PDB file of C-alpha atoms and ligand atoms in Angstrom:
ATOM      1  CA  MET E   1      16.830  16.304   2.745  1.00  0.00           C
ATOM      2  CA  ILE E   2      14.516  13.129   4.355  1.00  0.00           C
ATOM      3  CA  ILE E   3      10.750  14.940   4.211  1.00  0.00           C
ATOM      4  CA  GLY E   4       8.169  12.742   5.920  1.00  0.00           C
ATOM      5  CA  GLY E   5       4.260  14.106   5.312  1.00  0.00           C
ATOM      6  CA  SER E   6       1.429  13.867   7.631  1.00  0.00           C
ATOM      7  CA  ALA E   7       0.446   9.897   5.962  1.00  0.00           C
ATOM      8  CA  SER E   8       3.979   8.858   6.441  1.00  0.00           C
ATOM      9  CA  GLN E   9       5.896  10.013   9.566  1.00  0.00           C
ATOM     10  CA  ARG E  10       6.243   7.044  11.852  1.00  0.00           C
ATOM     11  CA  LEU E  11       7.693   5.337   8.249  1.00  0.00           C
ATOM     12  CA  ALA E  12      10.005   8.467   7.497  1.00  0.00           C
ATOM     13  CA  ALA E  13      11.699   8.403  10.712  1.00  0.00           C
ATOM     14  CA  GLY E  14      12.340   4.382  10.247  1.00  0.00           C
ATOM     15  CA  ILE E  15      13.941   5.335   6.575  1.00  0.00           C
ATOM     16  CA  ALA E  16      15.642   8.347   8.355  1.00  0.00           C
ATOM     17  CA  LYS E  17      17.348   6.302  10.782  1.00  0.00           C
ATOM     18  CA  GLU E  18      18.528   2.834   7.702  1.00  0.00           C
ATOM     19  CA  LEU E  19      20.249   6.571   5.424  1.00  0.00           C
ATOM     20  CA  ASP E  20      21.616   7.168   9.238  1.00  0.00           C
ATOM     21  CA  GLU E  21      19.499  10.689   8.118  1.00  0.00           C
ATOM     22  CA  THR E  22      16.984  13.426   9.779  1.00  0.00           C
ATOM     23  CA  LEU E  23      14.370  13.762   9.374  1.00  0.00           C
ATOM     24  CA  CYS E  24      14.174  17.695   7.929  1.00  0.00           C
ATOM     25  CA  PRO E  25      11.244  19.997  10.064  1.00  0.00           C
ATOM     26  CA  LEU E  26       7.840  20.160   8.379  1.00  0.00           C
ATOM     27  CA  GLU E  27       5.334  22.346   9.424  1.00  0.00           C
ATOM     28  CA  THR E  28       1.520  21.211   8.692  1.00  0.00           C
ATOM     29  CA  ARG E  29      -1.079  23.298  10.041  1.00  0.00           C
ATOM     30  CA  ARG E  30      -4.478  24.022   8.648  1.00  0.00           C
ATOM     31  CA  PHE E  31      -5.868  27.523   8.282  1.00  0.00           C
ATOM     32  CA  PRO E  32      -8.965  28.590  10.096  1.00  0.00           C
ATOM     33  CA  ASP E  33     -11.443  27.905   7.111  1.00  0.00           C
ATOM     34  CA  GLY E  34      -9.234  24.097   6.950  1.00  0.00           C
ATOM     35  CA  GLU E  35      -7.359  25.035   3.608  1.00  0.00           C
ATOM     36  CA  ARG E  36      -3.858  23.261   3.748  1.00  0.00           C
ATOM     37  CA  TYR E  37      -0.555  25.289   5.409  1.00  0.00           C
ATOM     38  CA  ILE E  38       2.710  24.061   5.035  1.00  0.00           C
ATOM     39  CA  ARG E  39       6.560  25.491   5.983  1.00  0.00           C
ATOM     40  CA  ILE E  40       9.618  23.445   5.210  1.00  0.00           C
ATOM     41  CA  GLY E  41      11.968  24.107   7.775  1.00  0.00           C
ATOM     42  CA  GLY E  42      15.885  23.730   7.973  1.00  0.00           C
ATOM     43  CA  ASN E  43      18.464  24.002   5.461  1.00  0.00           C
ATOM     44  CA  ILE E  44      16.568  23.545   1.764  1.00  0.00           C
ATOM     45  CA  GLU E  45      19.356  21.040  -0.105  1.00  0.00           C
ATOM     46  CA  SER E  46      19.936  19.997  -3.379  1.00  0.00           C
ATOM     47  CA  ASP E  47      18.396  16.986  -3.177  1.00  0.00           C
ATOM     48  CA  ALA E  48      15.593  15.748  -0.919  1.00  0.00           C
ATOM     49  CA  ILE E  49      13.795  12.446  -0.322  1.00  0.00           C
ATOM     50  CA  VAL E  50       9.906  13.362  -0.633  1.00  0.00           C
ATOM     51  CA  ILE E  51       7.840  10.581   2.042  1.00  0.00           C
ATOM     52  CA  GLN E  52       4.019  10.269   2.234  1.00  0.00           C
ATOM     53  CA  SER E  53       1.965   7.675   1.020  1.00  0.00           C
ATOM     54  CA  THR E  54      -1.951   8.917  -0.132  1.00  0.00           C
ATOM     55  CA  GLY E  55      -4.711   8.571  -0.953  1.00  0.00           C
ATOM     56  CA  TYR E  56      -7.507   6.832   2.251  1.00  0.00           C
ATOM     57  CA  PRO E  57      -7.895   8.130   4.594  1.00  0.00           C
ATOM     58  CA  GLN E  58      -7.295  11.928   3.424  1.00  0.00           C
ATOM     59  CA  ASP E  59      -7.722  13.251  -0.040  1.00  0.00           C
ATOM     60  CA  GLU E  60      -5.489  16.400   2.104  1.00  0.00           C
ATOM     61  CA  ASN E  61      -2.498  13.675   2.018  1.00  0.00           C
ATOM     62  CA  LEU E  62      -1.879  13.777  -2.206  1.00  0.00           C
ATOM     63  CA  LEU E  63      -2.975  17.951  -1.347  1.00  0.00           C
ATOM     64  CA  GLU E  64      -0.071  18.567   1.216  1.00  0.00           C
ATOM     65  CA  LEU E  65       1.721  16.275  -1.456  1.00  0.00           C
ATOM     66  CA  PHE E  66       1.678  18.756  -4.110  1.00  0.00           C
ATOM     67  CA  LEU E  67       2.800  21.635  -1.662  1.00  0.00           C
ATOM     68  CA  ILE E  68       5.456  20.410  -0.292  1.00  0.00           C
ATOM     69  CA  LEU E  69       6.832  19.003  -3.796  1.00  0.00           C
ATOM     70  CA  ARG E  70       5.484  21.963  -5.575  1.00  0.00           C
ATOM     71  CA  THR E  71       7.558  24.230  -2.773  1.00  0.00           C
ATOM     72  CA  LEU E  72      11.361  22.180  -2.721  1.00  0.00           C
ATOM     73  CA  LYS E  73      11.141  22.900  -6.585  1.00  0.00           C
ATOM     74  CA  SER E  74      10.276  26.937  -6.030  1.00  0.00           C
ATOM     75  CA  LEU E  75      13.175  26.361  -4.271  1.00  0.00           C
ATOM     76  CA  ASP E  76      15.869  24.930  -6.368  1.00  0.00           C
ATOM     77  CA  VAL E  77      15.961  22.088  -5.269  1.00  0.00           C
ATOM     78  CA  THR E  78      16.269  19.602  -8.561  1.00  0.00           C
ATOM     79  CA  ASN E  79      16.665  16.335  -7.343  1.00  0.00           C
ATOM     80  CA  ILE E  80      12.976  15.230  -5.763  1.00  0.00           C
ATOM     81  CA  LYS E  81      12.900  11.960  -4.422  1.00  0.00           C
ATOM     82  CA  VAL E  82       8.875  10.866  -4.346  1.00  0.00           C
ATOM     83  CA  VAL E  83       8.594   7.494  -2.245  1.00  0.00           C
ATOM     84  CA  ILE E  84       4.605   7.003  -1.859  1.00  0.00           C
ATOM     85  CA  PRO E  85       4.462   3.895  -0.292  1.00  0.00           C
ATOM     86  CA  TYR E  86       0.875   3.510  -0.788  1.00  0.00           C
ATOM     87  CA  PHE E  87      -0.698   4.611  -4.104  1.00  0.00           C
ATOM     88  CA  GLY E  88      -4.374   6.181  -3.731  1.00  0.00           C
ATOM     89  CA  TYR E  89      -6.504   6.156  -7.078  1.00  0.00           C
ATOM     90  CA  GLY E  90      -4.319   3.345  -8.791  1.00  0.00           C
ATOM     91  CA  ARG E  91      -7.176   0.651  -9.160  1.00  0.00           C
ATOM     92  CA  GLN E  92      -8.743   3.600 -11.484  1.00  0.00           C
ATOM     93  CA  GLU E  93      -6.312   2.623 -13.678  1.00  0.00           C
ATOM     94  CA  LYS E  94      -8.060   2.902 -16.289  1.00  0.00           C
ATOM     95  CA  ARG E  95     -11.593   3.689 -18.233  1.00  0.00           C
ATOM     96  CA  PHE E  96     -14.191   0.846 -16.830  1.00  0.00           C
ATOM     97  CA  LYS E  97     -16.763   3.501 -17.907  1.00  0.00           C
ATOM     98  CA  ASN E  98     -17.661   5.713 -20.722  1.00  0.00           C
ATOM     99  CA  GLY E  99     -16.850   8.890 -19.286  1.00  0.00           C
ATOM    100  CA  GLU E 100     -14.015   7.607 -15.921  1.00  0.00           C
ATOM    101  CA  ALA E 101     -11.812   9.746 -14.860  1.00  0.00           C
ATOM    102  CA  ILE E 102      -8.893   7.275 -14.933  1.00  0.00           C
ATOM    103  CA  SER E 103      -7.332   9.360 -11.350  1.00  0.00           C
ATOM    104  CA  ALA E 104      -4.410   7.199 -11.466  1.00  0.00           C
ATOM    105  CA  ALA E 105      -3.011   8.956 -14.664  1.00  0.00           C
ATOM    106  CA  VAL E 106      -4.052  13.013 -13.683  1.00  0.00           C
ATOM    107  CA  ILE E 107      -2.627  11.634  -9.887  1.00  0.00           C
ATOM    108  CA  ALA E 108       1.215  10.581 -11.801  1.00  0.00           C
ATOM    109  CA  GLU E 109       1.423  14.086 -14.009  1.00  0.00           C
ATOM    110  CA  LEU E 110       0.524  16.491 -11.300  1.00  0.00           C
ATOM    111  CA  LEU E 111       3.500  14.260  -9.345  1.00  0.00           C
ATOM    112  CA  GLU E 112       5.045  15.384 -12.430  1.00  0.00           C
ATOM    113  CA  THR E 113       4.160  18.380 -12.826  1.00  0.00           C
ATOM    114  CA  THR E 114       4.624  19.679  -9.566  1.00  0.00           C
ATOM    115  CA  GLY E 115       8.359  18.644  -8.815  1.00  0.00           C
ATOM    116  CA  ALA E 116       8.468  14.636  -8.785  1.00  0.00           C
ATOM    117  CA  THR E 117      11.776  13.572 -10.172  1.00  0.00           C
ATOM    118  CA  GLU E 118      11.745   9.961  -9.758  1.00  0.00           C
ATOM    119  CA  ILE E 119       9.240   7.452  -7.800  1.00  0.00           C
ATOM    120  CA  PHE E 120       9.520   4.949  -5.702  1.00  0.00           C
ATOM    121  CA  SER E 121       5.659   2.490  -4.530  1.00  0.00           C
ATOM    122  CA  ILE E 122       5.365  -0.347  -2.748  1.00  0.00           C
ATOM    123  CA  ASN E 123       2.978  -3.101  -4.823  1.00  0.00           C
ATOM    124  CA  LEU E 124       1.583  -1.312  -6.671  1.00  0.00           C
ATOM    125  CA  HIS E 125      -2.324  -2.536  -8.094  1.00  0.00           C
ATOM    126  CA  GLU E 126      -1.237  -2.901 -11.738  1.00  0.00           C
ATOM    127  CA  ASP E 127       2.714  -3.037 -12.321  1.00  0.00           C
ATOM    128  CA  GLY E 128       1.646  -0.446 -15.398  1.00  0.00           C
ATOM    129  CA  LEU E 129       0.970   2.478 -13.466  1.00  0.00           C
ATOM    130  CA  CYS E 130       4.683   2.655 -13.863  1.00  0.00           C
ATOM    131  CA  ASP E 131       3.910   3.604 -17.763  1.00  0.00           C
ATOM    132  CA  MET E 132       1.964   6.718 -16.778  1.00  0.00           C
ATOM    133  CA  PHE E 133       4.900   8.424 -15.206  1.00  0.00           C
ATOM    134  CA  ASN E 134       7.541   8.876 -17.352  1.00  0.00           C
ATOM    135  CA  ILE E 135      10.116  10.068 -14.742  1.00  0.00           C
ATOM    136  CA  PRO E 136      11.824   6.543 -13.421  1.00  0.00           C
ATOM    137  CA  THR E 137       9.113   4.682 -11.108  1.00  0.00           C
ATOM    138  CA  TYR E 138      10.078   1.694  -9.259  1.00  0.00           C
ATOM    139  CA  ASN E 139       7.308  -0.859  -7.552  1.00  0.00           C
ATOM    140  CA  LEU E 140       8.761  -2.146  -5.218  1.00  0.00           C
ATOM    141  CA  SER E 141       8.106  -5.151  -3.116  1.00  0.00           C
ATOM    142  CA  ALA E 142       6.948  -6.277   0.230  1.00  0.00           C
ATOM    143  CA  MET E 143       6.039  -9.515   0.268  1.00  0.00           C
ATOM    144  CA  PRO E 144       9.672 -11.047   0.547  1.00  0.00           C
ATOM    145  CA  LEU E 145       9.195  -8.706   3.815  1.00  0.00           C
ATOM    146  CA  ILE E 146       6.004 -10.306   4.109  1.00  0.00           C
ATOM    147  CA  ALA E 147       7.404 -14.267   3.697  1.00  0.00           C
ATOM    148  CA  ASP E 148       9.188 -13.364   6.158  1.00  0.00           C
ATOM    149  CA  TYR E 149       7.560 -13.107   8.534  1.00  0.00           C
ATOM    150  CA  ILE E 150       4.871 -15.823   7.845  1.00  0.00           C
ATOM    151  CA  GLY E 151       8.408 -18.395   8.283  1.00  0.00           C
ATOM    152  CA  GLU E 152       8.736 -17.053  11.562  1.00  0.00           C
ATOM    153  CA  ILE E 153       5.955 -18.145  12.931  1.00  0.00           C
ATOM    154  CA  LEU E 154       4.394 -21.190  10.537  1.00  0.00           C
ATOM    155  CA  GLU E 155       5.806 -23.934   9.636  1.00  0.00           C
ATOM    156  CA  ASP E 156       4.270 -25.364   6.605  1.00  0.00           C
ATOM    157  CA  PRO E 157       1.331 -22.608   5.578  1.00  0.00           C
ATOM    158  CA  LEU E 158      -1.325 -23.358   3.160  1.00  0.00           C
ATOM    159  CA  ILE E 159      -0.943 -19.438   0.941  1.00  0.00           C
ATOM    160  CA  VAL E 160      -4.435 -18.079  -0.290  1.00  0.00           C
ATOM    161  CA  ALA E 161      -4.763 -15.263  -3.086  1.00  0.00           C
ATOM    162  CA  PRO E 162      -8.602 -14.555  -2.143  1.00  0.00           C
ATOM    163  CA  ASP E 163      -8.932 -14.114  -6.082  1.00  0.00           C
ATOM    164  CA  LYS E 164      -7.010 -14.753  -9.026  1.00  0.00           C
ATOM    165  CA  GLY E 165      -5.164 -11.397  -9.367  1.00  0.00           C
ATOM    166  CA  ALA E 166      -3.517 -11.663  -5.538  1.00  0.00           C
ATOM    167  CA  LEU E 167      -2.158 -14.890  -7.428  1.00  0.00           C
ATOM    168  CA  SER E 168       1.124 -13.862  -8.056  1.00  0.00           C
ATOM    169  CA  PHE E 169       1.728 -11.902  -4.824  1.00  0.00           C
ATOM    170  CA  ALA E 170       0.283 -15.267  -2.841  1.00  0.00           C
ATOM    171  CA  ASP E 171       3.165 -17.254  -5.433  1.00  0.00           C
ATOM    172  CA  GLU E 172       6.232 -15.299  -5.337  1.00  0.00           C
ATOM    173  CA  ILE E 173       5.498 -16.008  -0.608  1.00  0.00           C
ATOM    174  CA  ALA E 174       5.186 -19.426  -1.124  1.00  0.00           C
ATOM    175  CA  THR E 175       8.466 -19.630  -3.541  1.00  0.00           C
ATOM    176  CA  ILE E 176      10.045 -18.245  -0.413  1.00  0.00           C
ATOM    177  CA  LEU E 177       9.292 -20.417   1.844  1.00  0.00           C
ATOM    178  CA  GLY E 178       9.174 -23.576  -0.142  1.00  0.00           C
ATOM    179  CA  CYS E 179       5.158 -24.238   0.728  1.00  0.00           C
ATOM    180  CA  GLU E 180       2.024 -24.596  -1.633  1.00  0.00           C
ATOM    181  CA  CYS E 181       0.277 -22.230  -2.661  1.00  0.00           C
ATOM    182  CA  ASP E 182      -3.769 -21.955  -4.487  1.00  0.00           C
ATOM    183  CA  TYR E 183      -6.455 -19.302  -5.317  1.00  0.00           C
ATOM    184  CA  LEU E 184      -9.901 -18.810  -4.598  1.00  0.00           C
ATOM    185  CA  GLU E 185     -13.199 -17.602  -7.160  1.00  0.00           C
ATOM    186  CA  LYS E 186     -13.795 -13.700  -7.201  1.00  0.00           C
ATOM    187  CA  THR E 187     -16.053 -10.910  -9.031  1.00  0.00           C
ATOM    188  CA  ARG E 188     -16.830  -8.138  -8.111  1.00  0.00           C
ATOM    189  CA  ILE E 189     -19.915  -6.554  -7.752  1.00  0.00           C
ATOM    190  CA  SER E 190     -19.432  -2.928  -6.507  1.00  0.00           C
ATOM    191  CA  PRO E 191     -17.306  -1.542  -5.428  1.00  0.00           C
ATOM    192  CA  ASP E 192     -18.065  -2.655  -1.606  1.00  0.00           C
ATOM    193  CA  GLU E 193     -19.274  -5.866  -2.542  1.00  0.00           C
ATOM    194  CA  VAL E 194     -17.806  -9.126  -3.808  1.00  0.00           C
ATOM    195  CA  GLU E 195     -18.691 -12.609  -4.109  1.00  0.00           C
ATOM    196  CA  THR E 196     -16.589 -15.187  -3.606  1.00  0.00           C
ATOM    197  CA  LYS E 197     -17.015 -18.627  -5.039  1.00  0.00           C
ATOM    198  CA  THR E 198     -16.168 -21.326  -2.567  1.00  0.00           C
ATOM    199  CA  LYS E 199     -14.196 -23.799  -4.732  1.00  0.00           C
ATOM    200  CA  ASN E 200     -13.120 -27.514  -4.220  1.00  0.00           C
ATOM    201  CA  LEU E 201     -10.381 -26.786  -1.649  1.00  0.00           C
ATOM    202  CA  ASP E 202      -7.884 -29.040   0.303  1.00  0.00           C
ATOM    203  CA  VAL E 203      -7.291 -26.989   3.137  1.00  0.00           C
ATOM    204  CA  LYS E 204      -8.324 -29.641   5.861  1.00  0.00           C
ATOM    205  CA  ASN E 205      -6.531 -29.101   9.020  1.00  0.00           C
ATOM    206  CA  LYS E 206      -3.881 -26.654   7.070  1.00  0.00           C
ATOM    207  CA  GLU E 207      -2.517 -22.911   8.748  1.00  0.00           C
ATOM    208  CA  ALA E 208      -4.109 -20.478   5.814  1.00  0.00           C
ATOM    209  CA  VAL E 209      -2.751 -17.581   4.561  1.00  0.00           C
ATOM    210  CA  ILE E 210      -4.593 -15.200   2.679  1.00  0.00           C
ATOM    211  CA  ILE E 211      -2.487 -13.276   1.017  1.00  0.00           C
ATOM    212  CA  ASP E 212      -3.645  -9.703  -1.275  1.00  0.00           C
ATOM    213  CA  ASP E 213      -2.173  -6.128  -1.422  1.00  0.00           C
ATOM    214  CA  ILE E 214      -4.970  -4.189  -0.129  1.00  0.00           C
ATOM    215  CA  ILE E 215      -7.211  -4.945   2.133  1.00  0.00           C
ATOM    216  CA  SER E 216     -10.278  -1.498   1.814  1.00  0.00           C
ATOM    217  CA  THR E 217     -13.879  -2.598   3.012  1.00  0.00           C
ATOM    218  CA  GLY E 218     -12.770  -5.586   4.059  1.00  0.00           C
ATOM    219  CA  GLY E 219     -15.563  -8.131   1.843  1.00  0.00           C
ATOM    220  CA  THR E 220     -13.078 -10.311  -0.216  1.00  0.00           C
ATOM    221  CA  ILE E 221     -10.821 -11.179   2.497  1.00  0.00           C
ATOM    222  CA  VAL E 222     -14.277 -12.030   4.649  1.00  0.00           C
ATOM    223  CA  ASN E 223     -15.773 -14.418   2.048  1.00  0.00           C
ATOM    224  CA  ALA E 224     -11.860 -16.724   1.357  1.00  0.00           C
ATOM    225  CA  SER E 225     -11.830 -16.571   4.888  1.00  0.00           C
ATOM    226  CA  ARG E 226     -15.400 -18.313   5.522  1.00  0.00           C
ATOM    227  CA  ILE E 227     -14.447 -20.020   3.060  1.00  0.00           C
ATOM    228  CA  LEU E 228     -11.164 -21.048   4.695  1.00  0.00           C
ATOM    229  CA  SER E 229     -12.990 -22.264   7.804  1.00  0.00           C
ATOM    230  CA  LYS E 230     -16.019 -24.432   6.324  1.00  0.00           C
ATOM    231  CA  HIS E 231     -12.806 -26.135   3.987  1.00  0.00           C
ATOM    232  CA  GLY E 232     -11.687 -26.915   7.475  1.00  0.00           C
ATOM    233  CA  ALA E 233      -8.235 -25.209   7.548  1.00  0.00           C
ATOM    234  CA  SER E 234      -6.761 -25.305  11.944  1.00  0.00           C
ATOM    235  CA  LYS E 235      -5.286 -21.565  11.119  1.00  0.00           C
ATOM    236  CA  VAL E 236      -6.440 -18.823   9.868  1.00  0.00           C
ATOM    237  CA  LEU E 237      -4.493 -15.901   8.924  1.00  0.00           C
ATOM    238  CA  VAL E 238      -4.350 -12.434   7.172  1.00  0.00           C
ATOM    239  CA  SER E 239      -1.842 -10.600   4.920  1.00  0.00           C
ATOM    240  CA  CYS E 240      -1.575  -7.762   3.175  1.00  0.00           C
ATOM    241  CA  VAL E 241       0.551  -4.949   2.348  1.00  0.00           C
ATOM    242  CA  HIS E 242      -1.606  -2.332   2.171  1.00  0.00           C
ATOM    243  CA  PRO E 243      -4.141  -2.733   5.577  1.00  0.00           C
ATOM    244  CA  VAL E 244      -7.116   0.841   3.048  1.00  0.00           C
ATOM    245  CA  MET E 245      -9.274  -0.300   6.087  1.00  0.00           C
ATOM    246  CA  VAL E 246     -11.724   1.046   5.556  1.00  0.00           C
ATOM    247  CA  GLU E 247     -14.444   1.994   8.353  1.00  0.00           C
ATOM    248  CA  ASP E 248     -14.937  -0.700  10.197  1.00  0.00           C
ATOM    249  CA  ALA E 249     -13.195  -3.449   8.137  1.00  0.00           C
ATOM    250  CA  LEU E 250     -11.021  -4.674  10.765  1.00  0.00           C
ATOM    251  CA  LEU E 251     -13.797  -5.570  12.828  1.00  0.00           C
ATOM    252  CA  LYS E 252     -15.468  -7.280  10.435  1.00  0.00           C
ATOM    253  CA  ILE E 253     -12.360  -9.711   9.201  1.00  0.00           C
ATOM    254  CA  PHE E 254     -12.116 -10.480  13.101  1.00  0.00           C
ATOM    255  CA  ALA E 255     -15.578 -11.343  13.370  1.00  0.00           C
ATOM    256  CA  THR E 256     -15.157 -14.116  10.902  1.00  0.00           C
ATOM    257  CA  GLY E 257     -13.235 -15.912  13.277  1.00  0.00           C
ATOM    258  CA  VAL E 258      -9.565 -15.563  11.584  1.00  0.00           C
ATOM    259  CA  ASP E 259      -6.916 -15.634  14.274  1.00  0.00           C
ATOM    260  CA  ASP E 260      -4.594 -12.771  12.921  1.00  0.00           C
ATOM    261  CA  VAL E 261      -4.156  -9.991  10.809  1.00  0.00           C
ATOM    262  CA  ILE E 262      -0.418  -8.485   9.582  1.00  0.00           C
ATOM    263  CA  ALA E 263       0.024  -5.791   7.724  1.00  0.00           C
ATOM    264  CA  THR E 264       2.689  -3.325   6.220  1.00  0.00           C
ATOM    265  CA  ASP E 265       3.064   0.380   7.597  1.00  0.00           C
ATOM    266  CA  THR E 266       2.863   1.295   3.830  1.00  0.00           C
ATOM    267  CA  LEU E 267      -0.133   2.781   5.789  1.00  0.00           C
ATOM    268  CA  ASN E 268      -1.234   3.027   9.505  1.00  0.00           C
ATOM    269  CA  SER E 269      -3.601   0.425  11.536  1.00  0.00           C
ATOM    270  CA  ASP E 270      -3.086  -1.062  14.105  1.00  0.00           C
ATOM    271  CA  VAL E 271      -2.091  -4.149  12.069  1.00  0.00           C
ATOM    272  CA  SER E 272       1.567  -2.409  10.803  1.00  0.00           C
ATOM    273  CA  VAL E 273       3.350  -4.813  12.342  1.00  0.00           C
ATOM    274  CA  ILE E 274       5.958  -5.332   9.169  1.00  0.00           C
ATOM    275  CA  SER E 275       8.157  -2.029   7.946  1.00  0.00           C
ATOM    276  CA  VAL E 276       8.890  -1.872   5.184  1.00  0.00           C
ATOM    277  CA  ALA E 277      11.431   1.113   6.031  1.00  0.00           C
ATOM    278  CA  SER E 278      14.599  -1.703   5.409  1.00  0.00           C
ATOM    279  CA  LEU E 279      13.500  -2.202   1.932  1.00  0.00           C
ATOM    280  CA  LEU E 280      12.541   1.549   0.710  1.00  0.00           C
ATOM    281  CA  ALA E 281      16.461   2.169   2.493  1.00  0.00           C
ATOM    282  CA  LYS E 282      17.964   0.022   0.345  1.00  0.00           C
ATOM    283  CA  PHE E 283      16.786   1.774  -2.693  1.00  0.00           C
ATOM    284  CA  LEU E 284      16.720   4.798  -1.950  1.00  0.00           C
ATOM    285  CA  ARG E 285      20.845   4.972  -0.624  1.00  0.00           C
TER     286      ARG E 285
HETATM  287  C1  R5P L 301      -8.504  -6.155  -5.465  1.00  0.00           C
HETATM  288  O1  R5P L 301      -8.325  -6.296  -6.641  1.00  0.00           O
HETATM  289  C2  R5P L 301      -7.120  -5.947  -4.986  1.00  0.00           C
HETATM  290  O2  R5P L 301      -6.494  -6.811  -4.740  1.00  0.00           O
HETATM  291  C3  R5P L 301      -7.904  -6.454  -3.493  1.00  0.00           C
HETATM  292  O3  R5P L 301      -8.437  -7.485  -3.182  1.00  0.00           O
HETATM  293  C4  R5P L 301      -9.028  -4.869  -2.947  1.00  0.00           C
HETATM  294  O4  R5P L 301      -8.630  -3.718  -3.503  1.00  0.00           O
HETATM  295  C5  R5P L 301      -9.651  -5.723  -1.858  1.00  0.00           C
HETATM  296  O5  R5P L 301     -10.885  -5.166  -1.202  1.00  0.00           O
HETATM  297  P1  R5P L 301     -12.274  -5.199  -0.582  1.00  0.00           P
HETATM  298  O6  R5P L 301     -11.438  -4.946   0.823  1.00  0.00           O
HETATM  299  O7  R5P L 301     -12.938  -4.532  -0.324  1.00  0.00           O
HETATM  300  O8  R5P L 301     -12.942  -6.582  -0.922  1.00  0.00           O
END
């Protein structure tokens, strides 16, 4: 049984196609008061794969996932592989200030309680998130897919991480493509404000590609793009795995003059041009 939740239907169809399976019918709607209703149609089998990204723009996707999992469990489905291409709440993986919820741990606990027996995700914000689960959890990387895409359109790019945290992603891509990589220095001032230091970068006349795991408000990329243009890059491309794109983030990024923005389809967006369906299908087989 392959079930695609509301947030990941297109990707679920892609995965089903890769696995040569059909999608299980899922009825999702709201009661008049706004509460969620779900019904799993078709034959209930003992093994299921459920695909649903969580987090932005709606917490409802998370609730829907819990309802699906608990329903499968109550119908004696014993093996439930849960694919969460974008793992929402993953950035609150520790207590930064006293009294804060460790939201990622709460989500992990609820996924297990409701029935998940294995978790598959892509470029989790921290690999350590896997340790929050007591069930097998796999953190797959979409960077090779992004590298292949970039390799098709640029000959000798410079891969740039917008902060030190993204350097491992940039490095993974640069190693595959056999090109250079560098990083910028970023300080986060608040959830929607970042400061990026102008570093001495050798980008003059180079085709630069900024790589990050997530684009949320776009602040990180806006700063990085401006710095690269100021230093004379001949082209600035932006790529990320998870295009969260809060409000007008994409517009703000394009307004800096970037040549293109490329993302995967862990989340639906106008720039989700690289599909992770084949990557996930390989691990689900
Ligand atoms: C931060 O650690 C992440 O890798 C991203 O750089 C960050 O989530 C991007 O956020 P925003 O688009 O809001 O700057």
